[in-house]
CSV table of C-alpha atoms in Angstrom, one decimal:
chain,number,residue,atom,x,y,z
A,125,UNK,CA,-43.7,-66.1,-27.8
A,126,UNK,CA,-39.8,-66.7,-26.7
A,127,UNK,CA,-39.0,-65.9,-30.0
A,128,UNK,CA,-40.9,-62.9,-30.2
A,129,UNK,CA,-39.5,-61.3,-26.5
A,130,UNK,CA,-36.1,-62.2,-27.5
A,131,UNK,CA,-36.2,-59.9,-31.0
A,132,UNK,CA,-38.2,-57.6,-29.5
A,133,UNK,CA,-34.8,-57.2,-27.0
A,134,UNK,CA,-32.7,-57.3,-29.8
A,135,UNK,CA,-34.3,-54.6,-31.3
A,136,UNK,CA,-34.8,-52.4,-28.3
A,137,UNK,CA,-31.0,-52.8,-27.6
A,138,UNK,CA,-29.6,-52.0,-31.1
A,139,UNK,CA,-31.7,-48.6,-30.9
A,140,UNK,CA,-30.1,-47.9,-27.5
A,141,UNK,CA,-26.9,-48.5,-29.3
A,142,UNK,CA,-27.8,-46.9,-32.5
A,143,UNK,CA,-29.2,-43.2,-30.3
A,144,UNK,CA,-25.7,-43.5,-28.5
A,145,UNK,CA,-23.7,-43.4,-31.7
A,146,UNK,CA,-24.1,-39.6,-32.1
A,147,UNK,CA,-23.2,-38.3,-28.8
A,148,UNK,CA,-20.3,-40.5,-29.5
A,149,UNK,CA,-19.1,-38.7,-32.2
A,150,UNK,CA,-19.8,-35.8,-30.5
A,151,UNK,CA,-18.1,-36.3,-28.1
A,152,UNK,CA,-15.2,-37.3,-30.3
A,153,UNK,CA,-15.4,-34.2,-32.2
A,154,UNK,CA,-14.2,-31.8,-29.3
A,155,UNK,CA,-10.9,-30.1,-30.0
A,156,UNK,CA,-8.3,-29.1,-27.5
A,157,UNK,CA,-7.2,-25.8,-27.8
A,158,UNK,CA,-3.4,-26.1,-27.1
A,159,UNK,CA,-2.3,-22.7,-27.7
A,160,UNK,CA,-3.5,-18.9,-26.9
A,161,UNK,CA,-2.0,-16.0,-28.8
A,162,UNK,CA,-3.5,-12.3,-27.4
A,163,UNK,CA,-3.2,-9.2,-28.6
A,164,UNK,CA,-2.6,-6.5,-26.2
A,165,UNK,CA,-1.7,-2.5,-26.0
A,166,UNK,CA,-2.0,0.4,-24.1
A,167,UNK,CA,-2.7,4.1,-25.1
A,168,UNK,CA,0.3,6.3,-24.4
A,169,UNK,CA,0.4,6.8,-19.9
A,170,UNK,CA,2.9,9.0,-18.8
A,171,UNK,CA,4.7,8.9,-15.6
A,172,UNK,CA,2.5,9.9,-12.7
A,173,UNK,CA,-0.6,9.1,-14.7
A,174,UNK,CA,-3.4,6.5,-13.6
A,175,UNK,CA,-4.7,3.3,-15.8
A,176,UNK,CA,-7.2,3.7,-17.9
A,177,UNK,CA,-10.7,1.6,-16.7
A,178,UNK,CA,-11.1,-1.7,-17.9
A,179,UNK,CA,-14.5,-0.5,-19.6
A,180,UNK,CA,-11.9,1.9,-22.2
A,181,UNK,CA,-10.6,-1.6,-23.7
A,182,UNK,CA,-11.4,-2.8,-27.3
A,183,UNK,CA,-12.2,-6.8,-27.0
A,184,UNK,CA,-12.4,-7.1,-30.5
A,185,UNK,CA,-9.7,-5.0,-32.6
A,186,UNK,CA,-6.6,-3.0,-32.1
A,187,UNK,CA,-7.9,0.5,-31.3
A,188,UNK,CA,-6.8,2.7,-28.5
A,189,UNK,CA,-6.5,0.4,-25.3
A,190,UNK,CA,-7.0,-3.2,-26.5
A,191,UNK,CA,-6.9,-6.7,-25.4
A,192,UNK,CA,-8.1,-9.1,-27.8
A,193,UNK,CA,-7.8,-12.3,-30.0
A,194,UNK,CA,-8.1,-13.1,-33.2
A,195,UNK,CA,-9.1,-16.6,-33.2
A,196,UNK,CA,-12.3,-18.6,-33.9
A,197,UNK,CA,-11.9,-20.5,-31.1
A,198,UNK,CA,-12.1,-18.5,-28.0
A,199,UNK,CA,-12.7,-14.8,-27.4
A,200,UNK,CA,-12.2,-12.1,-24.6
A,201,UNK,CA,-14.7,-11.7,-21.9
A,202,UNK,CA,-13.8,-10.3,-19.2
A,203,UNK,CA,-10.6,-7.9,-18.2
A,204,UNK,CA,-9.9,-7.0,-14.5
A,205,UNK,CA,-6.4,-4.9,-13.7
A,206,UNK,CA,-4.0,-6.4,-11.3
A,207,UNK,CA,-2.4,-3.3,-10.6
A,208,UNK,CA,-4.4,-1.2,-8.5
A,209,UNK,CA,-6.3,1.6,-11.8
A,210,UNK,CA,-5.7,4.4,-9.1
A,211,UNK,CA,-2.1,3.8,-8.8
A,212,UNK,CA,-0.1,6.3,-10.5
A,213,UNK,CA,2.4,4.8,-13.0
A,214,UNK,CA,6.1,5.4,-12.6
A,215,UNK,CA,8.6,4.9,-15.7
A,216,UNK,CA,9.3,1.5,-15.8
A,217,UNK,CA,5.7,0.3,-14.2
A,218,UNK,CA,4.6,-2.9,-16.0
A,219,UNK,CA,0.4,-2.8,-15.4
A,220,UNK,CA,-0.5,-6.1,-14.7
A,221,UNK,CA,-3.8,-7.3,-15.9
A,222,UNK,CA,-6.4,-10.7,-16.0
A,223,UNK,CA,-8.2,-11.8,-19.0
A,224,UNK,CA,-11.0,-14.2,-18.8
A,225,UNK,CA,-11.0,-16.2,-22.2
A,226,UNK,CA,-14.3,-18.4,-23.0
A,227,UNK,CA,-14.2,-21.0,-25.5
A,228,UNK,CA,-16.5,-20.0,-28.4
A,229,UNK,CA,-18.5,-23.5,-28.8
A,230,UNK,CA,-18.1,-25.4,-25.5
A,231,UNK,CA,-19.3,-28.2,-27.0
A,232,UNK,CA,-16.8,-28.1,-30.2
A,233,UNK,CA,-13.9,-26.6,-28.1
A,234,UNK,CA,-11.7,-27.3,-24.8
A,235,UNK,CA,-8.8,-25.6,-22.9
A,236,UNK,CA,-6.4,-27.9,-21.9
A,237,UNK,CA,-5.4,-28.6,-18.0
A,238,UNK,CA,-2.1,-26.6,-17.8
A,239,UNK,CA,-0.4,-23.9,-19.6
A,240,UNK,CA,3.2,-22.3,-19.8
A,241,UNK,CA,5.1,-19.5,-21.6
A,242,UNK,CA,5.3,-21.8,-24.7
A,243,UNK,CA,1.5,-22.4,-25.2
A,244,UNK,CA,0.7,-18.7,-24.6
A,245,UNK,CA,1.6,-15.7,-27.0
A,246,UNK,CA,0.9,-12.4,-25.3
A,247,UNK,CA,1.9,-9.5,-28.1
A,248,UNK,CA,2.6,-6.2,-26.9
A,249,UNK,CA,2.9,-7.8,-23.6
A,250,UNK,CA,4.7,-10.8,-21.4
A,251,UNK,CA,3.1,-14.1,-19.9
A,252,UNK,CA,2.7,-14.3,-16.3
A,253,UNK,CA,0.5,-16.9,-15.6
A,254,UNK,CA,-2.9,-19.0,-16.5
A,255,UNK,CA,-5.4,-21.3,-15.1
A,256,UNK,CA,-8.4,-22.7,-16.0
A,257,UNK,CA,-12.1,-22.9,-14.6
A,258,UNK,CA,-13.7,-26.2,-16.0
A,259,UNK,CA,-12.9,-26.6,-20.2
A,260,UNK,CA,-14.2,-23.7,-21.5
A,261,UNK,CA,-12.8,-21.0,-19.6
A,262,UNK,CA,-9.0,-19.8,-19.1
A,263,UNK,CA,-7.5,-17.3,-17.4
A,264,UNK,CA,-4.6,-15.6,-18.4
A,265,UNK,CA,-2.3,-12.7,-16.6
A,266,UNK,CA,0.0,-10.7,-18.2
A,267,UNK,CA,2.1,-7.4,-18.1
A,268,UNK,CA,1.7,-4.4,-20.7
A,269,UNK,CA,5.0,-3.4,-21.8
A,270,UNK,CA,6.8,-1.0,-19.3
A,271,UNK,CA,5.9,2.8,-19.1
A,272,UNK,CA,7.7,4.9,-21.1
A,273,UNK,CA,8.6,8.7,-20.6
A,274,UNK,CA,10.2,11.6,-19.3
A,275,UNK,CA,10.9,12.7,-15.9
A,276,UNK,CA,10.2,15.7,-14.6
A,277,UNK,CA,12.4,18.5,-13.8
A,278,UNK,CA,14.4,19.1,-10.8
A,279,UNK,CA,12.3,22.5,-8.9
A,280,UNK,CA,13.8,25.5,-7.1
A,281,UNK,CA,17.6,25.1,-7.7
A,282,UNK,CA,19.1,27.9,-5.3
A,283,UNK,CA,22.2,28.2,-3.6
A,284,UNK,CA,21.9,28.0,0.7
A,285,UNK,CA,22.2,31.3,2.7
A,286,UNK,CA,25.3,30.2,4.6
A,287,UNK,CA,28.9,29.6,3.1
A,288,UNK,CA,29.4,29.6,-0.3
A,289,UNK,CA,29.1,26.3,-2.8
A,290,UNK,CA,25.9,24.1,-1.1
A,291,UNK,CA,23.8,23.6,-4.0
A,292,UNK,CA,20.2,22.8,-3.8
A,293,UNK,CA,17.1,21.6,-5.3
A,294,UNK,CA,13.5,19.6,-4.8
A,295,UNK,CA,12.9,16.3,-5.7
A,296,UNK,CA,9.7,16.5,-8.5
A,297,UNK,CA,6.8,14.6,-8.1
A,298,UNK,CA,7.5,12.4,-11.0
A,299,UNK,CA,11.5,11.8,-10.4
A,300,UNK,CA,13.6,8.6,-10.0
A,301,UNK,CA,15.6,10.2,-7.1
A,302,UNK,CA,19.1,10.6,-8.9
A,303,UNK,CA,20.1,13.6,-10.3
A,304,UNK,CA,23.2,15.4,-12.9
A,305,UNK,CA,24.5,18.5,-11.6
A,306,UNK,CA,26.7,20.6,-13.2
A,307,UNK,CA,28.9,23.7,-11.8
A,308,UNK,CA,29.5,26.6,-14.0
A,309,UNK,CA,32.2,29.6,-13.5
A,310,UNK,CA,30.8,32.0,-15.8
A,311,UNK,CA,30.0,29.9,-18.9
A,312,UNK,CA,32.8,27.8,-18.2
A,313,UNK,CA,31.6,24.0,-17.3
A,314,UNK,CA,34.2,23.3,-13.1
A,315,UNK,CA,32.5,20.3,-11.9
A,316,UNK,CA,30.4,17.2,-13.2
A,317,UNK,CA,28.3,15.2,-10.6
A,318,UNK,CA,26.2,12.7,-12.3
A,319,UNK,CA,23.3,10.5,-11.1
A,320,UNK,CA,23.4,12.0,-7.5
A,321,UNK,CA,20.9,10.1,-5.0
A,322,UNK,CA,20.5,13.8,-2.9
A,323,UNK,CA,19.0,16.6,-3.2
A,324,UNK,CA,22.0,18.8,-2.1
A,325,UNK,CA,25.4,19.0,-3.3
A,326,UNK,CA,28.8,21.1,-1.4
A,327,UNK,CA,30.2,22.3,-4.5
A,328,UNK,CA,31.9,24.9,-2.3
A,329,UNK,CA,35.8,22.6,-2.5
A,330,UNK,CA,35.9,22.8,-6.8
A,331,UNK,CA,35.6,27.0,-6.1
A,332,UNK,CA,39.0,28.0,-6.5
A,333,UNK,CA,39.3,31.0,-8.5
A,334,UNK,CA,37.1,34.4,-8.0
A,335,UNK,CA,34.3,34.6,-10.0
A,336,UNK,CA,30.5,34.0,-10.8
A,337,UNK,CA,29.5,30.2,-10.0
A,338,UNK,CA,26.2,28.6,-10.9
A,339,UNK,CA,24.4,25.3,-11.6
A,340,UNK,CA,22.2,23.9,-13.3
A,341,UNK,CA,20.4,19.8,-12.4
A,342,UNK,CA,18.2,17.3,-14.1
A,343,UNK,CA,16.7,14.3,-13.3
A,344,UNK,CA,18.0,11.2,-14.7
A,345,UNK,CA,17.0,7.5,-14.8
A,346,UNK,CA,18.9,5.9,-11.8
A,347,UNK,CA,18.6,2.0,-12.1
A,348,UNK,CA,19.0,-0.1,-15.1
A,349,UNK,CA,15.2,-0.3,-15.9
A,350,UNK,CA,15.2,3.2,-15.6
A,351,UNK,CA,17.8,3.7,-17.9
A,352,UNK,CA,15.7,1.7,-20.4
A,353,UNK,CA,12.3,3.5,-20.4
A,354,UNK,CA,13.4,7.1,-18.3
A,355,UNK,CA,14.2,9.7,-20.4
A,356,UNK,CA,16.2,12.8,-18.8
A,357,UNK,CA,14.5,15.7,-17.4
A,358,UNK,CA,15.3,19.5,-18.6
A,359,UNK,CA,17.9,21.6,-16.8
A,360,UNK,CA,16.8,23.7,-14.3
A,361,UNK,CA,19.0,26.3,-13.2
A,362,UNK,CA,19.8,28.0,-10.2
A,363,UNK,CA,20.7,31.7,-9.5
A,364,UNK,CA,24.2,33.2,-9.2
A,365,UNK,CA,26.6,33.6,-6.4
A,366,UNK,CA,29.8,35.6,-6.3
A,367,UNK,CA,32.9,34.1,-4.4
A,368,UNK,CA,35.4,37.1,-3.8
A,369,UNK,CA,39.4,36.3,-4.2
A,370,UNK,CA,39.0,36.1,-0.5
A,371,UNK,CA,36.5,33.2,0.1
A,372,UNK,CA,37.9,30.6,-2.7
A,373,UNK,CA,38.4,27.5,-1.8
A,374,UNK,CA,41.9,25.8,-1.4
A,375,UNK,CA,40.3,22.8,-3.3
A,376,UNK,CA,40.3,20.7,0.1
A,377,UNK,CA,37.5,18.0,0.2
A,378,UNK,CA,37.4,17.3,-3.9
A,379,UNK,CA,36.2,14.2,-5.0
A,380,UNK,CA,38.2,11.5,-6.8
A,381,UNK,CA,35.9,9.0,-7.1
A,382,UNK,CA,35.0,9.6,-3.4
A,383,UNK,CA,32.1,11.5,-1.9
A,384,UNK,CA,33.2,15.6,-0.9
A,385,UNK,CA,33.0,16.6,2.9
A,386,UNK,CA,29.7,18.4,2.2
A,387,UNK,CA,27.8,16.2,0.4
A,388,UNK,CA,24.6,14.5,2.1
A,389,UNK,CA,22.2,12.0,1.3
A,390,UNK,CA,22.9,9.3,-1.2
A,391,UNK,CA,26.9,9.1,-1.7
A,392,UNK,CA,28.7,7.4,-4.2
A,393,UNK,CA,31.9,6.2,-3.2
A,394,UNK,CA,33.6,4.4,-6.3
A,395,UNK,CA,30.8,1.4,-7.4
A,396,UNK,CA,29.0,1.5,-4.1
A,397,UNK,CA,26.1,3.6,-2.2
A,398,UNK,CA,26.4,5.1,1.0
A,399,UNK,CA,23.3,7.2,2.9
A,400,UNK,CA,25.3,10.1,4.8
A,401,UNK,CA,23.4,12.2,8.0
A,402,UNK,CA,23.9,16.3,7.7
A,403,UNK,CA,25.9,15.3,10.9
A,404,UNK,CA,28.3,13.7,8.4
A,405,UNK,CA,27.8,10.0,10.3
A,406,UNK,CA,26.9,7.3,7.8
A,407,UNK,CA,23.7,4.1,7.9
A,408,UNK,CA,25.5,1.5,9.3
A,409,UNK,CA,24.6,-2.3,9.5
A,410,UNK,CA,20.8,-1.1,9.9
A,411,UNK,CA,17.8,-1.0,7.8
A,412,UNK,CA,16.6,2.6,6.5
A,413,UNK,CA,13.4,3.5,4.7
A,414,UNK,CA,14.0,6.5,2.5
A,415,UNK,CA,11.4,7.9,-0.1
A,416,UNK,CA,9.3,4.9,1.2
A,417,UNK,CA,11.3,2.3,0.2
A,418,UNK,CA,13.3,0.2,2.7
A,419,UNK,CA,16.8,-0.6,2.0
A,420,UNK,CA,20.1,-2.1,4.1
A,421,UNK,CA,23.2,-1.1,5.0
A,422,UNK,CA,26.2,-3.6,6.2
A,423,UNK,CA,29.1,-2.5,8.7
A,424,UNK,CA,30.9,-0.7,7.1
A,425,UNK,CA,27.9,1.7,5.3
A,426,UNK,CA,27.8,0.2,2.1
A,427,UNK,CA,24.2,-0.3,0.3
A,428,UNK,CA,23.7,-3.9,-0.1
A,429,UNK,CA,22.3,-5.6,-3.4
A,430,UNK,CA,20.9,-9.2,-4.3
A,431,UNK,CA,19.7,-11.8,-2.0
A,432,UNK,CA,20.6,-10.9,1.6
A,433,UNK,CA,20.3,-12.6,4.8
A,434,UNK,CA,19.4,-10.4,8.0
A,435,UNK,CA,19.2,-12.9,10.9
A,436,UNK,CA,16.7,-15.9,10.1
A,437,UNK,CA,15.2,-14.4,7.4
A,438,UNK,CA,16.1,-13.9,3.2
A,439,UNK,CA,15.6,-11.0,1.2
A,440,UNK,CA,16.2,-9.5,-2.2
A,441,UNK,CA,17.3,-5.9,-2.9
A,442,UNK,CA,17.0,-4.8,-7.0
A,443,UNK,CA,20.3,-3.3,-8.2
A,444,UNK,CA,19.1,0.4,-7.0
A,445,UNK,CA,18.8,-1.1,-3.4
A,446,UNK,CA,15.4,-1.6,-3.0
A,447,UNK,CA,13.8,-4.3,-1.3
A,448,UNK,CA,11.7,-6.2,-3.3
A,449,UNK,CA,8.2,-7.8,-2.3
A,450,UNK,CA,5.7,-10.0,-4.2
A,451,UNK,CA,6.8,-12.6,-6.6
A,452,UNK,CA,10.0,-12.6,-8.1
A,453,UNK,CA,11.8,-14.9,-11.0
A,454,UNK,CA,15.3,-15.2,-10.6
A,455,UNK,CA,17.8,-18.0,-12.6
A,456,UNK,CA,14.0,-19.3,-14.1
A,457,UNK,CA,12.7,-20.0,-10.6
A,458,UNK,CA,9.5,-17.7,-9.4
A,459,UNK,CA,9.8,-16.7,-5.2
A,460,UNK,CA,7.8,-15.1,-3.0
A,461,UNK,CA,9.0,-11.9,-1.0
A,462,UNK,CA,6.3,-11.0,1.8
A,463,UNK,CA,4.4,-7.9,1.1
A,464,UNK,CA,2.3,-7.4,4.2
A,465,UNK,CA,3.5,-4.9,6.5
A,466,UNK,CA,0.8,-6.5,8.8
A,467,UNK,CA,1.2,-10.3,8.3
A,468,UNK,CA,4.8,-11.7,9.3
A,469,UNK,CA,7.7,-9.6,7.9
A,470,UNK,CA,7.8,-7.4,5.3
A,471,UNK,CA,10.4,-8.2,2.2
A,472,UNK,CA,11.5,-11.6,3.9
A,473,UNK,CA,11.0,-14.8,1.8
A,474,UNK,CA,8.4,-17.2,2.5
A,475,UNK,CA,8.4,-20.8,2.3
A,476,UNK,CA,6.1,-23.6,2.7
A,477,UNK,CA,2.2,-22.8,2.4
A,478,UNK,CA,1.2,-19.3,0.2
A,479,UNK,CA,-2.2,-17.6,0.1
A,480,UNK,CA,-2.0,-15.7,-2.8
A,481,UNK,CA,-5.2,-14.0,-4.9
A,482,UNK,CA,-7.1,-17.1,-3.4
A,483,UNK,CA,-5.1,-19.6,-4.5
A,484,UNK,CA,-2.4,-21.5,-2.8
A,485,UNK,CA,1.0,-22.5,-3.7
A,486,UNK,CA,4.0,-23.7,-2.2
A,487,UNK,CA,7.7,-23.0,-1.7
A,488,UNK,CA,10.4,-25.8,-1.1
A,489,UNK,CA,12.7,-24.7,1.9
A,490,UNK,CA,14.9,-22.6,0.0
A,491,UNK,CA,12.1,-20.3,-1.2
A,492,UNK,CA,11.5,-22.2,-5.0
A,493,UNK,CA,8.1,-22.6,-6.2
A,494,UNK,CA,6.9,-26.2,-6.7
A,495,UNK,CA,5.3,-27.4,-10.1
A,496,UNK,CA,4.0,-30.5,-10.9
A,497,UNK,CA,3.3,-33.5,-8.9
A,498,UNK,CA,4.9,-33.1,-5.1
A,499,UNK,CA,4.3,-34.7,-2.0
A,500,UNK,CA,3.9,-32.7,1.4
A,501,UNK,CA,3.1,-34.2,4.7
A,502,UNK,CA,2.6,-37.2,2.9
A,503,UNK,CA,-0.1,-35.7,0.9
A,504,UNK,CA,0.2,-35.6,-2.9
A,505,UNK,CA,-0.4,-32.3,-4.5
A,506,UNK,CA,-0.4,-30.8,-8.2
A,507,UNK,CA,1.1,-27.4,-8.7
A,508,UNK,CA,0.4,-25.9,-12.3
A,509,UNK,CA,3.4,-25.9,-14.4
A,510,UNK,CA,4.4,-22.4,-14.9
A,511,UNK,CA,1.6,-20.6,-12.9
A,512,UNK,CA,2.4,-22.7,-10.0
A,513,UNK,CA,-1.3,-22.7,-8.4
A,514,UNK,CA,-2.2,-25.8,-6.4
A,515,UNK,CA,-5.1,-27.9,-8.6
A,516,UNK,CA,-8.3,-28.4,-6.9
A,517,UNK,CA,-11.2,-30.3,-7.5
A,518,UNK,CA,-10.2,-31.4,-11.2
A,519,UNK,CA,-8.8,-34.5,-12.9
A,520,UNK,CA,-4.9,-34.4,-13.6
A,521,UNK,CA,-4.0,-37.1,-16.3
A,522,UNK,CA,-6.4,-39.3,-14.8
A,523,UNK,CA,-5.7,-38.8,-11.3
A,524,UNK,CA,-8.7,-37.4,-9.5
A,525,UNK,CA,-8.0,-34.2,-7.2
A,526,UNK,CA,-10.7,-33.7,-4.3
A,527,UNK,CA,-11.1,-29.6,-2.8
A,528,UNK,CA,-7.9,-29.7,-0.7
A,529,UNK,CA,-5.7,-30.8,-3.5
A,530,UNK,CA,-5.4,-34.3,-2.7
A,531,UNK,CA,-4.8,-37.2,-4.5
A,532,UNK,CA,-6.2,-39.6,-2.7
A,533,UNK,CA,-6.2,-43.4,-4.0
């Protein structure tokens, strides 16, 4: 009877074994999908237009707006813009947007933990980031190339009723801002001022001889991105004014490489960028929001460019002047530049703790992102290579991550 229970336990056990040996292989069997290619592209948007709805996208071929992959391991299926779809584009915009890959066979395929630039092939687009929700889904966000076009034209270029020479026009709805002007004496070209951050010009010092003057203005890209994707508005051109032999000008207040007496607005005054009052005082060591975007001034009135410190706080300004906000990559290093106007101060840069599209991340006390394994408080954390998003609840390399990020032993 012994004998009997014992190979009637022998048996029972090499079944168990035997009914494990396929899940096994299974198991064995799942591939890790270590890199993503996407194909992405965007129907022709002209400046001041609005994105197209996520619902006008082709997930499976290249037609019209598209996102999509061409591999038999994972598939599009989801899109959601980043960019606000009621935003109107400007030249240069680069819409932002989130795909949600799946794997096709969950049970034959796998993401893997982290992701960077390398692993992930974004055509017709660039890589901004990815994470991923258990193995078979991955999220990826990208930009669509920048928007392309052509600004529009400069409206109502007139002469002002008083004195003789102040030029003047409207800024477009779709501009950049700066403009080239050009005075005329008859059809005889006087006076070239190019990309002009005002709206008014005293060509009244470059009058000099009697005659018929007029002008004529475009719009023109301003900053280098700009100058990349803008294209240059048509003329538009003003009326006519007379200038007797009495009322020239003895050619006092003409520019050589400096801004003329008359001239408001946005000056140029050799490389740099002044703002001037109609008083004729300058912006000086102050902050200034013009055309809604904030920019800084140091003593002396000069427009100030690159990282900037303004008491206790850090803050970037493009080559244009603007202040930046949101995320920024400088020297291969990603920062984060406030954007509430609410919450803190507006432009500064943050570091420690960020709350960002409910995630969190952090910034080392110069402003860097962390990625990778780093200790805080004494706590270890993982930030995800590239992307930069703490890990949470998930298994890095082995090491077991609870909700708050934590390591613990």
């Amino acid at each position: 009877m012994k004998r009997l229970k014992r190979l009637v336990t022998f048996v029972s056990a090499l079944g168990v074994l035997t009914a494990s040996i396929p899940f096994a292989t299974m198991a064995a069997t799942v591939k890790t999908i270590t890199s993503v290619t996407i194909n992405v592209g965007l129907e022709e948007i002209s400046n001041g237009d609005t994105l197209p709805s996520e619902t006008s996208f082709s997930t499976t071929s290249e037609s019209g707006n598209y996102v999509y992959t061409n591999n038999n391991r994972y598939e599009v299926s989801d899109l959601d813009w980043i960019t606000s779809d009621s935003k109107e584009m400007k030249i240069g915009s680069e819409p932002k947007m989130k795909v949600t890959l799946h794997a096709t066979d969950a049970d034959e395929y796998a993401f893997k933990g982290g992701y960077q630039s390398s692993n992930i092939t974004i055509k017709g687009g660039t890589y901004v980031s990815s994470n991923r929700s258990g193995t078979d889904t991955l999220y990826v966000t990208f930009t669509f190339k920048p928007i392309k076009g052509t600004y529009d034209s400069p409206e109502d270029a007139d002469w002002k009723d008083s004195g003789f020479g102040n030029a003047r026009w409207s800024e477009p709805d779709n501009g950049s801002g700066a403009y080239d002007v050009y005075l005329y004496r008859g059809s005889s070209l006087i006076k070239k001022v190019e990309k002009l951050k005002a709206t008014s010009y005293n060509f009244y010092p470059y009058m000099t001889k009697a005659g018929t003057y007029s002008f004529k203005v475009r719009t023109v890209p301003y900053s280098s991105t700009e100058d990349k994707y803008g294209k240059n508005s048509d003329w538009t051109e003003s009326g006519e004014v007379y200038v007797p032999q009495e009322k020239v000008s003895d050619g006092s207040g003409q520019d050589s490489g400096t801004a003329s007496t008359g001239a408001v607005g946005w000056i140029k005054n050799g490389n740099s960028w002044s703002y001037r009052y109609p008083d004729g005082t300058y912006l000086k060591n102050n902050w200034s929001k013009i055309n809604n975007i904030w920019y800084l001034f140091d003593g002396n009135g000069v427009m100030l460019t690159g990282w900037q410190q303004k008491g206790d706080k850090t803050y970037y300004f493009n080559s244009d002047g603007a202040m930046l906000t949101g995320w920024y990559k400088s020297d291969n290093k990603w920062y984060y530049l406030n954007p509430s106007t609410t919450n803190g101060v507006e432009g500064a840069l943050i570091t420690g703790w960020i709350s960002y599209n409910n995630k969190w991340y952090y910034a080392d006390s110069k402003g860097v992102m962390q990625e990778g394994w780093k200790q805080i408080d004494g706590n270890w954390f993982y930030f995800y290579p590239g992307e930069g998003s703490k890990a949470v609840n998930t298994n890095i390399s082995g090491f077991a991550i609870d909700g708050e990020g934590i390591w613990r032993k």
